[in-house]
Amino acid sequence: MSTDRLHTAALTLAVLAPLAMPVAPAYAAASETRIDLGAEPGTIVIKTAERKLYLVTDTDRALVYDIAVGKPSEQWFGKSWVSKKREAPTWTPTPSMREKNPRLPQSVAPGPNNPLGERAINLGWGAYRIHGTNKPQSIGSAASAGCFRMRNGDVKDLFERVHVGAEVRVLR
C-alpha cells in the first residue's frame, strides 16, 4: 500500500472512529416502577431512608431517581410544594451555612463549581431545594445541608416533568 493510501486510511479512521463508539449517558435515566404511594400523578415523594425520589405518574406507578439527602442532623420531613424552577442557578449560602463556615463565598455563578448543578427546583418558601450537583459521587449518601441532590441529567429530566405548585412529600 502506498504512503498516500496509508495516510488517507489513517486519517479516515481517526475521523470516523469516535462516531462508532457508544456514548454513555451523562446520568442514570429514571426507571418506572410499580408502587402505590397514595399520591396524585405529578406529586414528588422522597423516601430519605431509601435515598430515592419518586415522581408519581399513575395511581400505582412512579419514576424513581437516586438522590443524596441531608446529613442526619439536617434532615426534615413533611409536605411542601414546588415554588420555583431555575435553570443554571446561582448558589448563595444560607445564613446558617455562613455561620458554620464564614469562608464561604457570597455566591457561586452557574458552572462546574456550582453546588446546585444545572437545575434547581425550590421547595415552599424556605431555602430547601431539589437540585443537581457538582459532586455526583455524593448520590446515594446523606451529605447535604437539607436539600436533595440529583445527578445533573436526572434533575434536568425531573425539571421538565414537574410543574410549579406540585406537591412534595418527604418521608423517612
PDB file of C-alpha atoms in Angstrom:
ATOM      1  CA  MET A   1       0.000   0.000   0.000  1.00  0.00           C
ATOM      2  CA  SER A   2       1.359   3.416  -0.889  1.00  0.00           C
ATOM      3  CA  THR A   3       2.200   6.030   1.717  1.00  0.00           C
ATOM      4  CA  ASP A   4      -0.601   8.279   0.430  1.00  0.00           C
ATOM      5  CA  ARG A   5      -3.171   5.483   0.777  1.00  0.00           C
ATOM      6  CA  LEU A   6      -1.940   4.642   4.296  1.00  0.00           C
ATOM      7  CA  HIS A   7      -2.127   8.299   5.269  1.00  0.00           C
ATOM      8  CA  THR A   8      -5.690   8.574   3.849  1.00  0.00           C
ATOM      9  CA  ALA A   9      -6.776   5.364   5.612  1.00  0.00           C
ATOM     10  CA  ALA A  10      -5.311   6.533   8.931  1.00  0.00           C
ATOM     11  CA  LEU A  11      -6.949   9.944   8.592  1.00  0.00           C
ATOM     12  CA  THR A  12     -10.315   8.375   7.724  1.00  0.00           C
ATOM     13  CA  LEU A  13     -10.083   6.046  10.731  1.00  0.00           C
ATOM     14  CA  ALA A  14      -9.159   8.936  13.042  1.00  0.00           C
ATOM     15  CA  VAL A  15     -12.193  10.923  11.867  1.00  0.00           C
ATOM     16  CA  LEU A  16     -14.745   8.078  11.858  1.00  0.00           C
ATOM     17  CA  ALA A  17     -13.655   6.045  14.915  1.00  0.00           C
ATOM     18  CA  PRO A  18     -15.212   8.382  17.503  1.00  0.00           C
ATOM     19  CA  LEU A  19     -18.537   8.186  15.674  1.00  0.00           C
ATOM     20  CA  ALA A  20     -18.614   4.406  16.071  1.00  0.00           C
ATOM     21  CA  MET A  21     -18.018   4.427  19.849  1.00  0.00           C
ATOM     22  CA  PRO A  22     -21.121   4.147  22.015  1.00  0.00           C
ATOM     23  CA  VAL A  23     -21.724   7.224  24.117  1.00  0.00           C
ATOM     24  CA  ALA A  24     -22.567   6.570  27.764  1.00  0.00           C
ATOM     25  CA  PRO A  25     -25.417   8.680  29.120  1.00  0.00           C
ATOM     26  CA  ALA A  26     -24.411  11.552  31.418  1.00  0.00           C
ATOM     27  CA  TYR A  27     -26.853  10.223  34.000  1.00  0.00           C
ATOM     28  CA  ALA A  28     -28.673   7.096  35.062  1.00  0.00           C
ATOM     29  CA  ALA A  29     -32.086   7.581  33.462  1.00  0.00           C
ATOM     30  CA  ALA A  30     -35.104   7.274  35.720  1.00  0.00           C
ATOM     31  CA  SER A  31     -36.837   3.946  35.628  1.00  0.00           C
ATOM     32  CA  GLU A  32     -40.547   3.441  36.050  1.00  0.00           C
ATOM     33  CA  THR A  33     -41.624   1.201  38.902  1.00  0.00           C
ATOM     34  CA  ARG A  34     -44.903  -0.179  40.198  1.00  0.00           C
ATOM     35  CA  ILE A  35     -45.519   1.391  43.592  1.00  0.00           C
ATOM     36  CA  ASP A  36     -48.579   2.792  45.337  1.00  0.00           C
ATOM     37  CA  LEU A  37     -47.519   5.965  47.102  1.00  0.00           C
ATOM     38  CA  GLY A  38     -51.075   7.149  47.765  1.00  0.00           C
ATOM     39  CA  ALA A  39     -50.474  10.335  45.811  1.00  0.00           C
ATOM     40  CA  GLU A  40     -51.820  12.033  42.708  1.00  0.00           C
ATOM     41  CA  PRO A  41     -49.832  11.961  39.448  1.00  0.00           C
ATOM     42  CA  GLY A  42     -47.324  14.820  39.407  1.00  0.00           C
ATOM     43  CA  THR A  43     -46.568  14.511  43.138  1.00  0.00           C
ATOM     44  CA  ILE A  44     -42.952  14.114  44.226  1.00  0.00           C
ATOM     45  CA  VAL A  45     -42.417  11.637  47.070  1.00  0.00           C
ATOM     46  CA  ILE A  46     -38.968  11.469  48.667  1.00  0.00           C
ATOM     47  CA  LYS A  47     -38.031   8.494  50.842  1.00  0.00           C
ATOM     48  CA  THR A  48     -34.914   9.589  52.699  1.00  0.00           C
ATOM     49  CA  ALA A  49     -34.067   6.161  54.136  1.00  0.00           C
ATOM     50  CA  GLU A  50     -34.085   4.715  50.604  1.00  0.00           C
ATOM     51  CA  ARG A  51     -32.253   7.743  49.114  1.00  0.00           C
ATOM     52  CA  LYS A  52     -34.911   7.748  46.368  1.00  0.00           C
ATOM     53  CA  LEU A  53     -37.128  10.392  44.789  1.00  0.00           C
ATOM     54  CA  TYR A  54     -40.358   9.224  43.156  1.00  0.00           C
ATOM     55  CA  LEU A  55     -42.370  11.220  40.643  1.00  0.00           C
ATOM     56  CA  VAL A  56     -45.858   9.726  40.660  1.00  0.00           C
ATOM     57  CA  THR A  57     -47.048   9.029  37.089  1.00  0.00           C
ATOM     58  CA  ASP A  58     -50.203   6.973  37.798  1.00  0.00           C
ATOM     59  CA  THR A  59     -52.087   5.547  40.791  1.00  0.00           C
ATOM     60  CA  ASP A  60     -49.630   2.644  41.056  1.00  0.00           C
ATOM     61  CA  ARG A  61     -46.595   3.841  39.073  1.00  0.00           C
ATOM     62  CA  ALA A  62     -43.754   6.307  39.526  1.00  0.00           C
ATOM     63  CA  LEU A  63     -40.449   7.283  38.018  1.00  0.00           C
ATOM     64  CA  VAL A  64     -37.670   6.641  40.520  1.00  0.00           C
ATOM     65  CA  TYR A  65     -34.398   8.565  40.788  1.00  0.00           C
ATOM     66  CA  ASP A  66     -31.367   8.055  43.055  1.00  0.00           C
ATOM     67  CA  ILE A  67     -30.648  11.063  45.270  1.00  0.00           C
ATOM     68  CA  ALA A  68     -28.477  12.333  48.110  1.00  0.00           C
ATOM     69  CA  VAL A  69     -30.332  13.539  51.183  1.00  0.00           C
ATOM     70  CA  GLY A  70     -29.480  15.792  54.108  1.00  0.00           C
ATOM     71  CA  LYS A  71     -26.998  14.811  56.784  1.00  0.00           C
ATOM     72  CA  PRO A  72     -28.892  13.213  59.712  1.00  0.00           C
ATOM     73  CA  SER A  73     -28.748  16.473  61.683  1.00  0.00           C
ATOM     74  CA  GLU A  74     -30.095  18.430  58.679  1.00  0.00           C
ATOM     75  CA  GLN A  75     -32.939  16.163  57.511  1.00  0.00           C
ATOM     76  CA  TRP A  76     -36.530  17.315  57.532  1.00  0.00           C
ATOM     77  CA  PHE A  77     -39.830  15.548  56.860  1.00  0.00           C
ATOM     78  CA  GLY A  78     -43.288  16.678  55.874  1.00  0.00           C
ATOM     79  CA  LYS A  79     -45.098  18.340  52.994  1.00  0.00           C
ATOM     80  CA  SER A  80     -44.063  21.173  50.735  1.00  0.00           C
ATOM     81  CA  TRP A  81     -44.571  22.218  47.122  1.00  0.00           C
ATOM     82  CA  VAL A  82     -42.545  23.253  44.100  1.00  0.00           C
ATOM     83  CA  SER A  83     -42.408  27.033  44.378  1.00  0.00           C
ATOM     84  CA  LYS A  84     -39.917  27.861  41.618  1.00  0.00           C
ATOM     85  CA  LYS A  85     -37.817  26.211  38.904  1.00  0.00           C
ATOM     86  CA  ARG A  86     -34.452  27.689  37.900  1.00  0.00           C
ATOM     87  CA  GLU A  87     -32.133  26.816  35.033  1.00  0.00           C
ATOM     88  CA  ALA A  88     -28.409  27.448  35.575  1.00  0.00           C
ATOM     89  CA  PRO A  89     -28.992  28.696  39.141  1.00  0.00           C
ATOM     90  CA  THR A  90     -26.603  30.834  41.172  1.00  0.00           C
ATOM     91  CA  TRP A  91     -25.839  29.356  44.601  1.00  0.00           C
ATOM     92  CA  THR A  92     -25.940  31.655  47.624  1.00  0.00           C
ATOM     93  CA  PRO A  93     -25.065  30.110  51.007  1.00  0.00           C
ATOM     94  CA  THR A  94     -27.771  30.415  53.642  1.00  0.00           C
ATOM     95  CA  PRO A  95     -27.064  32.391  56.847  1.00  0.00           C
ATOM     96  CA  SER A  96     -26.744  29.119  58.819  1.00  0.00           C
ATOM     97  CA  MET A  97     -24.206  27.781  56.288  1.00  0.00           C
ATOM     98  CA  ARG A  98     -22.235  31.012  56.531  1.00  0.00           C
ATOM     99  CA  GLU A  99     -22.368  30.820  60.348  1.00  0.00           C
ATOM    100  CA  LYS A 100     -20.848  27.324  60.247  1.00  0.00           C
ATOM    101  CA  ASN A 101     -18.281  28.314  57.606  1.00  0.00           C
ATOM    102  CA  PRO A 102     -17.623  32.088  57.327  1.00  0.00           C
ATOM    103  CA  ARG A 103     -15.135  31.492  54.462  1.00  0.00           C
ATOM    104  CA  LEU A 104     -17.924  30.508  52.057  1.00  0.00           C
ATOM    105  CA  PRO A 105     -18.185  32.769  49.003  1.00  0.00           C
ATOM    106  CA  GLN A 106     -21.009  35.299  48.750  1.00  0.00           C
ATOM    107  CA  SER A 107     -22.309  33.304  45.774  1.00  0.00           C
ATOM    108  CA  VAL A 108     -21.223  30.864  43.073  1.00  0.00           C
ATOM    109  CA  ALA A 109     -22.244  31.586  39.481  1.00  0.00           C
ATOM    110  CA  PRO A 110     -23.529  28.832  37.161  1.00  0.00           C
ATOM    111  CA  GLY A 111     -20.815  26.458  36.015  1.00  0.00           C
ATOM    112  CA  PRO A 112     -18.835  23.391  37.077  1.00  0.00           C
ATOM    113  CA  ASN A 113     -18.088  24.718  40.605  1.00  0.00           C
ATOM    114  CA  ASN A 114     -21.722  25.474  41.440  1.00  0.00           C
ATOM    115  CA  PRO A 115     -23.067  23.154  44.190  1.00  0.00           C
ATOM    116  CA  LEU A 116     -26.605  23.408  42.722  1.00  0.00           C
ATOM    117  CA  GLY A 117     -25.559  21.879  39.413  1.00  0.00           C
ATOM    118  CA  GLU A 118     -27.542  22.672  36.280  1.00  0.00           C
ATOM    119  CA  ARG A 119     -31.096  22.982  37.673  1.00  0.00           C
ATOM    120  CA  ALA A 120     -32.763  23.900  40.951  1.00  0.00           C
ATOM    121  CA  ILE A 121     -36.329  23.213  42.000  1.00  0.00           C
ATOM    122  CA  ASN A 122     -37.162  25.367  45.033  1.00  0.00           C
ATOM    123  CA  LEU A 123     -39.487  23.992  47.694  1.00  0.00           C
ATOM    124  CA  GLY A 124     -42.017  26.130  49.551  1.00  0.00           C
ATOM    125  CA  TRP A 125     -40.853  29.455  50.927  1.00  0.00           C
ATOM    126  CA  GLY A 126     -37.679  28.148  52.539  1.00  0.00           C
ATOM    127  CA  ALA A 127     -34.118  27.541  51.413  1.00  0.00           C
ATOM    128  CA  TYR A 128     -34.599  23.838  50.588  1.00  0.00           C
ATOM    129  CA  ARG A 129     -34.330  22.604  47.013  1.00  0.00           C
ATOM    130  CA  ILE A 130     -34.130  19.596  44.775  1.00  0.00           C
ATOM    131  CA  HIS A 131     -31.087  20.325  42.649  1.00  0.00           C
ATOM    132  CA  GLY A 132     -28.232  18.977  40.594  1.00  0.00           C
ATOM    133  CA  THR A 133     -24.722  18.719  41.951  1.00  0.00           C
ATOM    134  CA  ASN A 134     -21.070  19.256  41.220  1.00  0.00           C
ATOM    135  CA  LYS A 135     -20.370  16.159  43.383  1.00  0.00           C
ATOM    136  CA  PRO A 136     -22.161  13.266  41.658  1.00  0.00           C
ATOM    137  CA  GLN A 137     -20.267  10.800  43.872  1.00  0.00           C
ATOM    138  CA  SER A 138     -22.458  12.016  46.769  1.00  0.00           C
ATOM    139  CA  ILE A 139     -25.606  10.487  45.222  1.00  0.00           C
ATOM    140  CA  GLY A 140     -26.869   7.719  47.487  1.00  0.00           C
ATOM    141  CA  SER A 141     -25.489   9.300  50.658  1.00  0.00           C
ATOM    142  CA  ALA A 142     -26.610  11.652  53.424  1.00  0.00           C
ATOM    143  CA  ALA A 143     -24.399  14.602  52.529  1.00  0.00           C
ATOM    144  CA  SER A 144     -26.311  17.857  52.096  1.00  0.00           C
ATOM    145  CA  ALA A 145     -27.495  20.669  54.356  1.00  0.00           C
ATOM    146  CA  GLY A 146     -31.105  19.513  53.940  1.00  0.00           C
ATOM    147  CA  CYS A 147     -31.560  19.743  50.171  1.00  0.00           C
ATOM    148  CA  PHE A 148     -31.985  16.795  47.824  1.00  0.00           C
ATOM    149  CA  ARG A 149     -29.203  16.309  45.276  1.00  0.00           C
ATOM    150  CA  MET A 150     -29.621  14.568  41.947  1.00  0.00           C
ATOM    151  CA  ARG A 151     -27.315  13.811  39.049  1.00  0.00           C
ATOM    152  CA  ASN A 152     -27.459  16.773  36.654  1.00  0.00           C
ATOM    153  CA  GLY A 153     -29.032  14.705  33.894  1.00  0.00           C
ATOM    154  CA  ASP A 154     -31.673  13.383  36.291  1.00  0.00           C
ATOM    155  CA  VAL A 155     -32.583  16.811  37.671  1.00  0.00           C
ATOM    156  CA  LYS A 156     -32.893  18.120  34.110  1.00  0.00           C
ATOM    157  CA  ASP A 157     -35.306  15.257  33.349  1.00  0.00           C
ATOM    158  CA  LEU A 158     -37.346  15.911  36.519  1.00  0.00           C
ATOM    159  CA  PHE A 159     -37.271  19.672  35.840  1.00  0.00           C
ATOM    160  CA  GLU A 160     -39.059  19.108  32.514  1.00  0.00           C
ATOM    161  CA  ARG A 161     -41.684  16.793  34.030  1.00  0.00           C
ATOM    162  CA  VAL A 162     -42.680  18.619  37.219  1.00  0.00           C
ATOM    163  CA  HIS A 163     -44.702  21.831  37.428  1.00  0.00           C
ATOM    164  CA  VAL A 164     -44.647  24.759  39.831  1.00  0.00           C
ATOM    165  CA  GLY A 165     -47.250  24.049  42.508  1.00  0.00           C
ATOM    166  CA  ALA A 166     -46.662  20.275  42.532  1.00  0.00           C
ATOM    167  CA  GLU A 167     -46.943  18.667  45.949  1.00  0.00           C
ATOM    168  CA  VAL A 168     -43.745  17.341  47.550  1.00  0.00           C
ATOM    169  CA  ARG A 169     -43.841  14.772  50.379  1.00  0.00           C
ATOM    170  CA  VAL A 170     -40.678  13.981  52.326  1.00  0.00           C
ATOM    171  CA  LEU A 171     -40.880  10.702  54.245  1.00  0.00           C
ATOM    172  CA  ARG A 172     -38.444   8.848  56.450  1.00  0.00           C
TER     173      ARG A 172
END
